[in-house]
CSV table of C-alpha atoms (C1' of nucleotides) in Angstrom, one decimal:
chain,number,residue,atom,x,y,z
A,1,UNK,CA,6.9,-28.0,-24.0
A,2,UNK,CA,7.6,-25.4,-21.5
A,3,UNK,CA,10.7,-24.2,-20.9
A,4,UNK,CA,11.5,-21.5,-18.5
A,5,UNK,CA,15.2,-21.4,-19.6
A,6,UNK,CA,17.4,-18.9,-16.9
A,7,UNK,CA,18.2,-20.7,-13.3
A,8,UNK,CA,16.6,-20.1,-10.2
A,9,UNK,CA,15.1,-17.8,-8.5
A,10,UNK,CA,16.6,-19.1,-4.3
A,11,UNK,CA,19.4,-21.0,-5.5
A,12,UNK,CA,19.6,-23.5,-2.8
A,13,UNK,CA,16.3,-24.0,-2.3
A,14,UNK,CA,14.1,-26.8,-2.7
A,15,UNK,CA,12.3,-25.9,-5.6
A,16,UNK,CA,14.9,-24.4,-7.8
A,17,UNK,CA,16.8,-28.1,-7.2
A,18,UNK,CA,13.7,-29.8,-7.9
A,19,UNK,CA,14.2,-27.0,-11.4
A,20,UNK,CA,17.4,-28.1,-11.7
A,21,UNK,CA,16.6,-31.7,-11.6
A,22,UNK,CA,13.3,-31.3,-14.3
A,23,UNK,CA,15.6,-29.7,-16.5
A,24,UNK,CA,17.8,-32.2,-17.0
A,25,UNK,CA,16.0,-34.5,-17.1
A,26,UNK,CA,14.2,-32.5,-20.3
A,27,UNK,CA,17.5,-32.1,-21.6
A,28,UNK,CA,17.9,-35.3,-21.3
A,29,UNK,CA,14.8,-35.6,-23.4
A,30,UNK,CA,16.0,-33.9,-25.8
A,31,UNK,CA,18.7,-35.1,-26.6
A,32,UNK,CA,17.4,-38.5,-26.6
A,33,UNK,CA,14.9,-37.2,-29.2
A,34,UNK,CA,17.8,-35.9,-31.5
A,35,UNK,CA,20.2,-38.9,-31.2
A,36,UNK,CA,16.3,-40.6,-32.6
A,37,UNK,CA,15.5,-38.4,-35.8
A,38,UNK,CA,19.6,-36.5,-36.2
A,39,UNK,CA,17.8,-35.0,-39.4
A,40,UNK,CA,14.9,-33.7,-38.1
A,41,UNK,CA,14.0,-30.8,-35.7
A,42,UNK,CA,13.8,-33.0,-32.5
A,43,UNK,CA,9.8,-33.5,-31.1
A,44,UNK,CA,9.3,-31.5,-27.4
A,45,UNK,CA,6.8,-34.2,-27.5
A,46,UNK,CA,7.3,-36.3,-24.0
A,47,UNK,CA,5.6,-39.6,-24.6
A,48,UNK,CA,5.8,-39.5,-28.2
A,49,UNK,CA,10.2,-39.0,-27.7
A,50,UNK,CA,9.3,-42.4,-25.5
A,51,UNK,CA,7.1,-43.8,-28.4
A,52,UNK,CA,10.3,-43.3,-30.6
A,53,UNK,CA,12.6,-44.7,-28.3
A,54,UNK,CA,10.5,-48.0,-27.6
A,55,UNK,CA,10.3,-48.9,-32.0
A,56,UNK,CA,13.5,-47.3,-33.1
A,57,UNK,CA,15.4,-49.4,-30.2
A,58,UNK,CA,13.7,-52.4,-31.5
A,59,UNK,CA,13.5,-52.1,-34.8
A,60,UNK,CA,17.5,-51.5,-34.8
A,61,UNK,CA,17.5,-55.2,-32.7
A,62,UNK,CA,16.0,-56.8,-35.4
A,63,UNK,CA,17.9,-55.1,-38.4
A,64,UNK,CA,21.1,-56.5,-36.2
A,65,UNK,CA,19.8,-59.8,-35.6
A,66,UNK,CA,18.7,-59.3,-39.8
A,67,UNK,CA,22.4,-59.1,-40.7
A,68,UNK,CA,23.7,-61.0,-38.4
A,69,UNK,CA,22.0,-64.0,-39.9
A,70,UNK,CA,23.6,-62.4,-43.3
A,71,UNK,CA,26.6,-62.5,-42.3
A,72,UNK,CA,27.2,-66.2,-41.6
A,73,UNK,CA,25.0,-66.9,-44.8
A,74,UNK,CA,27.9,-65.3,-46.4
A,75,UNK,CA,30.3,-66.7,-44.7
A,76,UNK,CA,29.2,-70.3,-44.9
A,77,UNK,CA,29.3,-69.2,-48.7
A,78,UNK,CA,32.7,-68.3,-48.8
A,79,UNK,CA,34.0,-71.7,-47.4
A,80,UNK,CA,32.2,-73.4,-49.6
A,81,UNK,CA,34.0,-71.8,-52.6
A,82,UNK,CA,37.2,-71.6,-51.0
A,83,UNK,CA,36.4,-75.2,-50.2
A,84,UNK,CA,35.3,-75.1,-54.5
A,85,UNK,CA,38.1,-73.8,-55.0
A,86,UNK,CA,41.0,-75.2,-53.7
A,87,UNK,CA,39.2,-78.8,-55.1
A,88,UNK,CA,39.3,-77.4,-58.2
A,89,UNK,CA,43.3,-76.0,-57.8
A,90,UNK,CA,44.2,-79.4,-57.0
A,91,UNK,CA,41.9,-81.1,-60.5
A,92,UNK,CA,44.2,-78.7,-62.4
A,93,UNK,CA,47.6,-79.5,-61.0
A,94,UNK,CA,46.2,-83.8,-61.3
A,95,UNK,CA,46.2,-82.7,-65.5
A,96,UNK,CA,49.2,-80.2,-65.4
A,97,UNK,CA,50.9,-83.5,-64.1
A,98,UNK,CA,49.7,-85.8,-66.7
A,99,UNK,CA,50.0,-83.0,-69.0
A,100,UNK,CA,54.2,-83.1,-68.7
A,101,UNK,CA,54.7,-86.8,-68.1
A,102,UNK,CA,53.4,-87.0,-71.5
A,103,UNK,CA,55.0,-84.3,-73.2
A,104,UNK,CA,58.8,-85.5,-71.5
A,105,UNK,CA,57.5,-89.5,-72.7
A,106,UNK,CA,57.2,-88.1,-76.5
A,107,UNK,CA,60.2,-86.0,-75.5
A,108,UNK,CA,62.4,-89.1,-74.7
A,109,UNK,CA,60.9,-90.8,-78.3
A,110,UNK,CA,62.0,-87.7,-80.6
A,111,UNK,CA,65.8,-88.7,-79.0
A,112,UNK,CA,66.8,-92.2,-79.6
A,113,UNK,CA,69.1,-93.8,-78.2
A,114,UNK,CA,72.5,-93.5,-79.7
A,115,UNK,CA,73.4,-96.8,-80.5
A,116,UNK,CA,70.8,-97.3,-82.6
A,117,UNK,CA,71.1,-97.5,-86.1
A,118,UNK,CA,69.5,-99.2,-88.5
A,119,UNK,CA,71.7,-100.1,-91.5
A,120,UNK,CA,69.6,-101.3,-94.0
A,121,UNK,CA,68.1,-98.7,-97.0
A,122,UNK,CA,64.2,-99.6,-96.0
A,123,UNK,CA,64.6,-100.0,-92.1
A,124,UNK,CA,66.5,-96.3,-92.9
A,125,UNK,CA,64.2,-94.7,-94.2
A,126,UNK,CA,61.1,-97.0,-91.8
A,127,UNK,CA,62.9,-94.9,-89.0
A,128,UNK,CA,62.1,-91.7,-90.7
A,129,UNK,CA,58.6,-92.3,-91.2
A,130,UNK,CA,58.8,-92.9,-87.4
A,131,UNK,CA,60.6,-89.9,-86.0
A,132,UNK,CA,58.8,-87.6,-88.5
A,133,UNK,CA,56.0,-88.9,-86.9
A,134,UNK,CA,56.6,-88.5,-83.8
A,135,UNK,CA,57.3,-84.7,-84.4
A,136,UNK,CA,53.5,-84.5,-85.5
A,137,UNK,CA,52.4,-86.3,-82.6
A,138,UNK,CA,54.8,-83.3,-80.2
A,139,UNK,CA,53.1,-80.8,-82.3
A,140,UNK,CA,49.5,-81.2,-81.9
A,141,UNK,CA,50.9,-82.1,-78.8
A,142,UNK,CA,52.1,-79.0,-77.6
A,143,UNK,CA,49.1,-76.8,-78.5
A,144,UNK,CA,50.2,-73.9,-78.8
B,1,UNK,CA,9.8,-44.0,-8.8
B,2,UNK,CA,7.2,-44.1,-6.4
B,3,UNK,CA,3.6,-45.6,-7.8
B,4,UNK,CA,0.4,-44.2,-5.9
B,5,UNK,CA,-0.7,-47.2,-8.1
B,6,UNK,CA,-4.7,-47.4,-8.6
B,7,UNK,CA,-7.4,-44.5,-9.7
B,8,UNK,CA,-8.6,-41.3,-9.0
B,9,UNK,CA,-10.2,-40.6,-6.1
B,10,UNK,CA,-12.2,-38.2,-8.0
B,11,UNK,CA,-12.7,-39.2,-11.8
B,12,UNK,CA,-13.4,-36.3,-13.8
B,13,UNK,CA,-11.5,-33.6,-12.3
B,14,UNK,CA,-8.5,-32.3,-13.8
B,15,UNK,CA,-6.0,-33.0,-10.6
B,16,UNK,CA,-7.0,-37.1,-11.6
B,17,UNK,CA,-7.1,-36.7,-15.2
B,18,UNK,CA,-3.5,-34.6,-14.8
B,19,UNK,CA,-2.4,-38.0,-12.8
B,20,UNK,CA,-3.1,-40.8,-15.9
B,21,UNK,CA,-1.7,-38.4,-17.8
B,22,UNK,CA,1.4,-39.5,-15.4
B,23,UNK,CA,0.7,-43.0,-14.9
B,24,UNK,CA,0.8,-43.1,-19.2
B,25,UNK,CA,4.2,-41.4,-18.8
B,26,UNK,CA,5.6,-43.8,-16.4
B,27,UNK,CA,4.3,-46.7,-18.4
B,28,UNK,CA,6.1,-46.0,-21.0
B,29,UNK,CA,9.3,-44.9,-19.0
B,30,UNK,CA,8.9,-49.2,-17.7
B,31,UNK,CA,8.1,-50.2,-21.5
B,32,UNK,CA,11.4,-48.5,-23.0
B,33,UNK,CA,13.7,-49.7,-19.7
B,34,UNK,CA,12.0,-53.1,-20.4
B,35,UNK,CA,12.9,-53.1,-24.0
B,36,UNK,CA,16.7,-52.0,-23.0
B,37,UNK,CA,17.5,-54.7,-20.3
B,38,UNK,CA,15.0,-57.3,-22.0
B,39,UNK,CA,16.7,-59.7,-19.1
B,40,UNK,CA,17.0,-57.7,-16.4
B,41,UNK,CA,14.3,-56.3,-13.5
B,42,UNK,CA,13.6,-52.5,-15.4
B,43,UNK,CA,15.6,-49.1,-14.2
B,44,UNK,CA,13.0,-46.8,-11.8
B,45,UNK,CA,14.8,-44.2,-12.3
B,46,UNK,CA,13.9,-42.0,-15.3
B,47,UNK,CA,17.2,-40.3,-15.6
B,48,UNK,CA,19.6,-43.7,-15.9
B,49,UNK,CA,16.4,-44.9,-17.9
B,50,UNK,CA,16.9,-42.3,-20.4
B,51,UNK,CA,20.7,-42.0,-20.7
B,52,UNK,CA,20.4,-46.2,-21.0
B,53,UNK,CA,18.6,-45.0,-24.1
B,54,UNK,CA,20.8,-43.1,-26.4
B,55,UNK,CA,23.9,-45.2,-25.4
B,56,UNK,CA,22.1,-48.0,-26.8
B,57,UNK,CA,20.4,-46.1,-29.8
B,58,UNK,CA,24.1,-44.8,-30.5
B,59,UNK,CA,26.0,-48.1,-30.2
B,60,UNK,CA,23.4,-50.2,-32.5
B,61,UNK,CA,23.2,-47.5,-34.8
B,62,UNK,CA,27.3,-48.1,-34.8
B,63,UNK,CA,26.5,-52.1,-34.7
B,64,UNK,CA,24.4,-51.8,-37.8
B,65,UNK,CA,26.9,-49.7,-39.1
B,66,UNK,CA,29.9,-52.3,-39.2
B,67,UNK,CA,27.3,-55.3,-39.9
B,68,UNK,CA,26.3,-53.2,-42.9
B,69,UNK,CA,30.8,-52.8,-44.0
B,70,UNK,CA,30.9,-56.4,-43.5
B,71,UNK,CA,28.9,-57.7,-46.1
B,72,UNK,CA,29.7,-55.0,-48.6
B,73,UNK,CA,33.6,-56.9,-47.2
B,74,UNK,CA,32.0,-60.4,-47.8
B,75,UNK,CA,29.4,-59.6,-50.6
B,76,UNK,CA,33.1,-58.1,-52.5
B,77,UNK,CA,35.2,-61.7,-51.4
B,78,UNK,CA,32.3,-63.7,-53.3
B,79,UNK,CA,32.7,-62.4,-56.5
B,80,UNK,CA,36.0,-62.6,-56.4
B,81,UNK,CA,36.1,-65.9,-55.6
B,82,UNK,CA,33.4,-67.1,-57.9
B,83,UNK,CA,36.0,-65.5,-60.3
B,84,UNK,CA,38.1,-67.3,-59.5
B,85,UNK,CA,37.0,-69.8,-59.5
B,86,UNK,CA,35.1,-69.4,-63.3
B,87,UNK,CA,38.9,-69.0,-64.2
B,88,UNK,CA,40.2,-72.2,-62.5
B,89,UNK,CA,37.3,-74.4,-64.1
B,90,UNK,CA,38.1,-72.7,-68.0
B,91,UNK,CA,42.3,-73.7,-67.0
B,92,UNK,CA,41.0,-77.0,-66.2
B,93,UNK,CA,39.1,-77.8,-69.6
B,94,UNK,CA,41.9,-76.5,-71.6
B,95,UNK,CA,43.9,-78.8,-69.8
B,96,UNK,CA,41.5,-81.6,-70.1
B,97,UNK,CA,40.6,-80.6,-73.8
B,98,UNK,CA,45.0,-81.1,-74.8
B,99,UNK,CA,45.3,-84.3,-72.6
B,100,UNK,CA,42.2,-85.5,-74.0
B,101,UNK,CA,43.6,-84.5,-78.1
B,102,UNK,CA,47.2,-85.6,-76.9
B,103,UNK,CA,45.1,-89.6,-75.7
B,104,UNK,CA,43.6,-89.2,-79.6
B,105,UNK,CA,46.6,-88.4,-81.7
B,106,UNK,CA,48.4,-91.4,-79.6
B,107,UNK,CA,46.2,-94.3,-80.4
B,108,UNK,CA,45.5,-92.9,-84.1
B,109,UNK,CA,48.6,-93.6,-84.5
B,110,UNK,CA,48.9,-97.6,-82.5
B,111,UNK,CA,46.7,-98.2,-85.4
B,112,UNK,CA,48.8,-97.8,-88.6
B,113,UNK,CA,47.3,-97.1,-92.0
B,114,UNK,CA,46.2,-99.9,-94.3
B,115,UNK,CA,48.3,-100.0,-96.8
B,116,UNK,CA,51.7,-99.7,-94.6
B,117,UNK,CA,53.3,-102.5,-94.6
B,118,UNK,CA,57.6,-103.0,-94.8
B,119,UNK,CA,58.8,-105.6,-97.3
B,120,UNK,CA,61.9,-106.5,-95.3
B,121,UNK,CA,62.8,-108.5,-92.6
B,122,UNK,CA,64.6,-104.9,-90.7
B,123,UNK,CA,61.8,-102.6,-92.1
B,124,UNK,CA,59.2,-105.3,-90.3
B,125,UNK,CA,61.7,-105.3,-86.8
B,126,UNK,CA,62.0,-101.9,-86.6
B,127,UNK,CA,58.4,-101.2,-86.8
B,128,UNK,CA,58.0,-103.7,-84.1
B,129,UNK,CA,60.1,-101.4,-82.2
B,130,UNK,CA,58.3,-98.5,-83.5
B,131,UNK,CA,54.9,-100.1,-82.4
B,132,UNK,CA,55.7,-101.2,-79.0
B,133,UNK,CA,57.2,-97.8,-78.1
B,134,UNK,CA,53.5,-96.3,-78.7
B,135,UNK,CA,51.7,-98.8,-77.1
B,136,UNK,CA,54.8,-98.0,-73.9
B,137,UNK,CA,54.2,-94.1,-74.5
B,138,UNK,CA,49.8,-94.3,-74.5
B,139,UNK,CA,50.3,-96.4,-70.6
B,140,UNK,CA,52.5,-93.9,-69.9
B,141,UNK,CA,50.0,-91.5,-71.3
B,142,UNK,CA,46.7,-92.7,-70.0
B,143,UNK,CA,47.4,-92.4,-66.0
B,144,UNK,CA,45.8,-95.7,-64.8
C,1,DA,C1',19.2,-35.6,10.7
C,2,DG,C1',19.6,-34.2,5.1
C,3,DT,C1',19.0,-35.3,0.6
C,4,DC,C1',17.0,-37.4,-3.6
C,5,DA,C1',13.6,-39.0,-6.8
C,6,DC,C1',8.9,-39.2,-7.2
C,7,DA,C1',4.4,-37.8,-7.2
C,8,DC,C1',1.0,-34.5,-6.6
C,9,DG,C1',-2.2,-30.5,-7.5
C,10,DT,C1',-2.0,-26.4,-10.5
C,11,DG,C1',-1.2,-22.2,-13.1
C,12,DA,C1',0.0,-21.2,-17.7
C,13,DG,C1',0.4,-22.0,-22.3
C,14,DT,C1',-1.2,-23.8,-27.2
C,15,DC,C1',-4.6,-25.0,-30.4
D,1,DT,C1',-14.4,-23.0,-25.7
D,2,DG,C1',-12.3,-27.5,-22.7
D,3,DA,C1',-8.7,-30.8,-23.5
D,4,DC,C1',-4.3,-30.9,-23.8
D,5,DT,C1',0.6,-31.0,-22.2
D,6,DC,C1',4.3,-28.3,-19.6
D,7,DA,C1',6.6,-26.0,-15.5
D,8,DC,C1',6.4,-24.9,-10.7
D,9,DG,C1',6.4,-25.9,-5.6
D,10,DT,C1',5.8,-28.9,-2.4
D,11,DG,C1',4.5,-33.8,-0.2
D,12,DT,C1',7.0,-38.2,1.0
D,13,DG,C1',8.5,-42.1,1.9
D,14,DA,C1',12.8,-44.3,1.2
D,15,DC,C1',18.6,-44.4,2.4
DNA sequence: AGTCACACGTGAGTC
DNA sequence: TGACTCACGTGTGAC
């Protein structure tokens, strides 16, 4: 692209304005080329610049489409992961409630009612064995 | 863009080849314009086409960047969700093991050792009460 | 009228 | 050399 840089010989002439118009067009060609290839020295071939522009726009459009599709799938995966997580949390809560209920029951068993007193030596010994058993259960149930 | 469509007056002339070259350039302008606006009637203004091309390329570049960034964040979120899910699953397994251990202990308590026989009526009555208590605990622990 | 964008043919430079 | 690309000034049609 030859460039007779500089202003017109006779300002106001039609030829001059036509020259300015060409210069503006060429500046836009350069700018487009710079945008298309931010790294390299801009091309000076108008046909090549137009070809590149067509190619790049199509390529970027496809890329954006792919990325949007991927985004959509990732969002769906997140949605399902959150659902699974909530399900696990609920199941965990149920199990925890079960466990606490069992512990509560065992604790109340370990402390007998005040009026309950074995009157016979054999009964007292049996009661001792029962309470010993209950504590061992509690130990087993608390699990560290 | 005025279009003197049709071939040259005198084929082979320089003027004719120059005309063909201009026509090729114009076709590329048209194609670029079509790519830029797939829906509308293509523009015929060369400056406007170049402006649009610059704008669209920049816009698509930014859009692609945003999408890639979003993708990255989504991937990280998925990663952390999976980690949280695994943690919940492990906690659930621990709770389940606890529960089963407690159930096992209670079940073995419910069946006393064969040599264990209360010798006195009061002791027998107390043993009866203990077993009754154990069964009620088991009912409570199994929880439907 | 006058302006605008384009087409045209030609001169000039490059490989 | 010849074919290519670009700049230039002008001609033309549309608004």
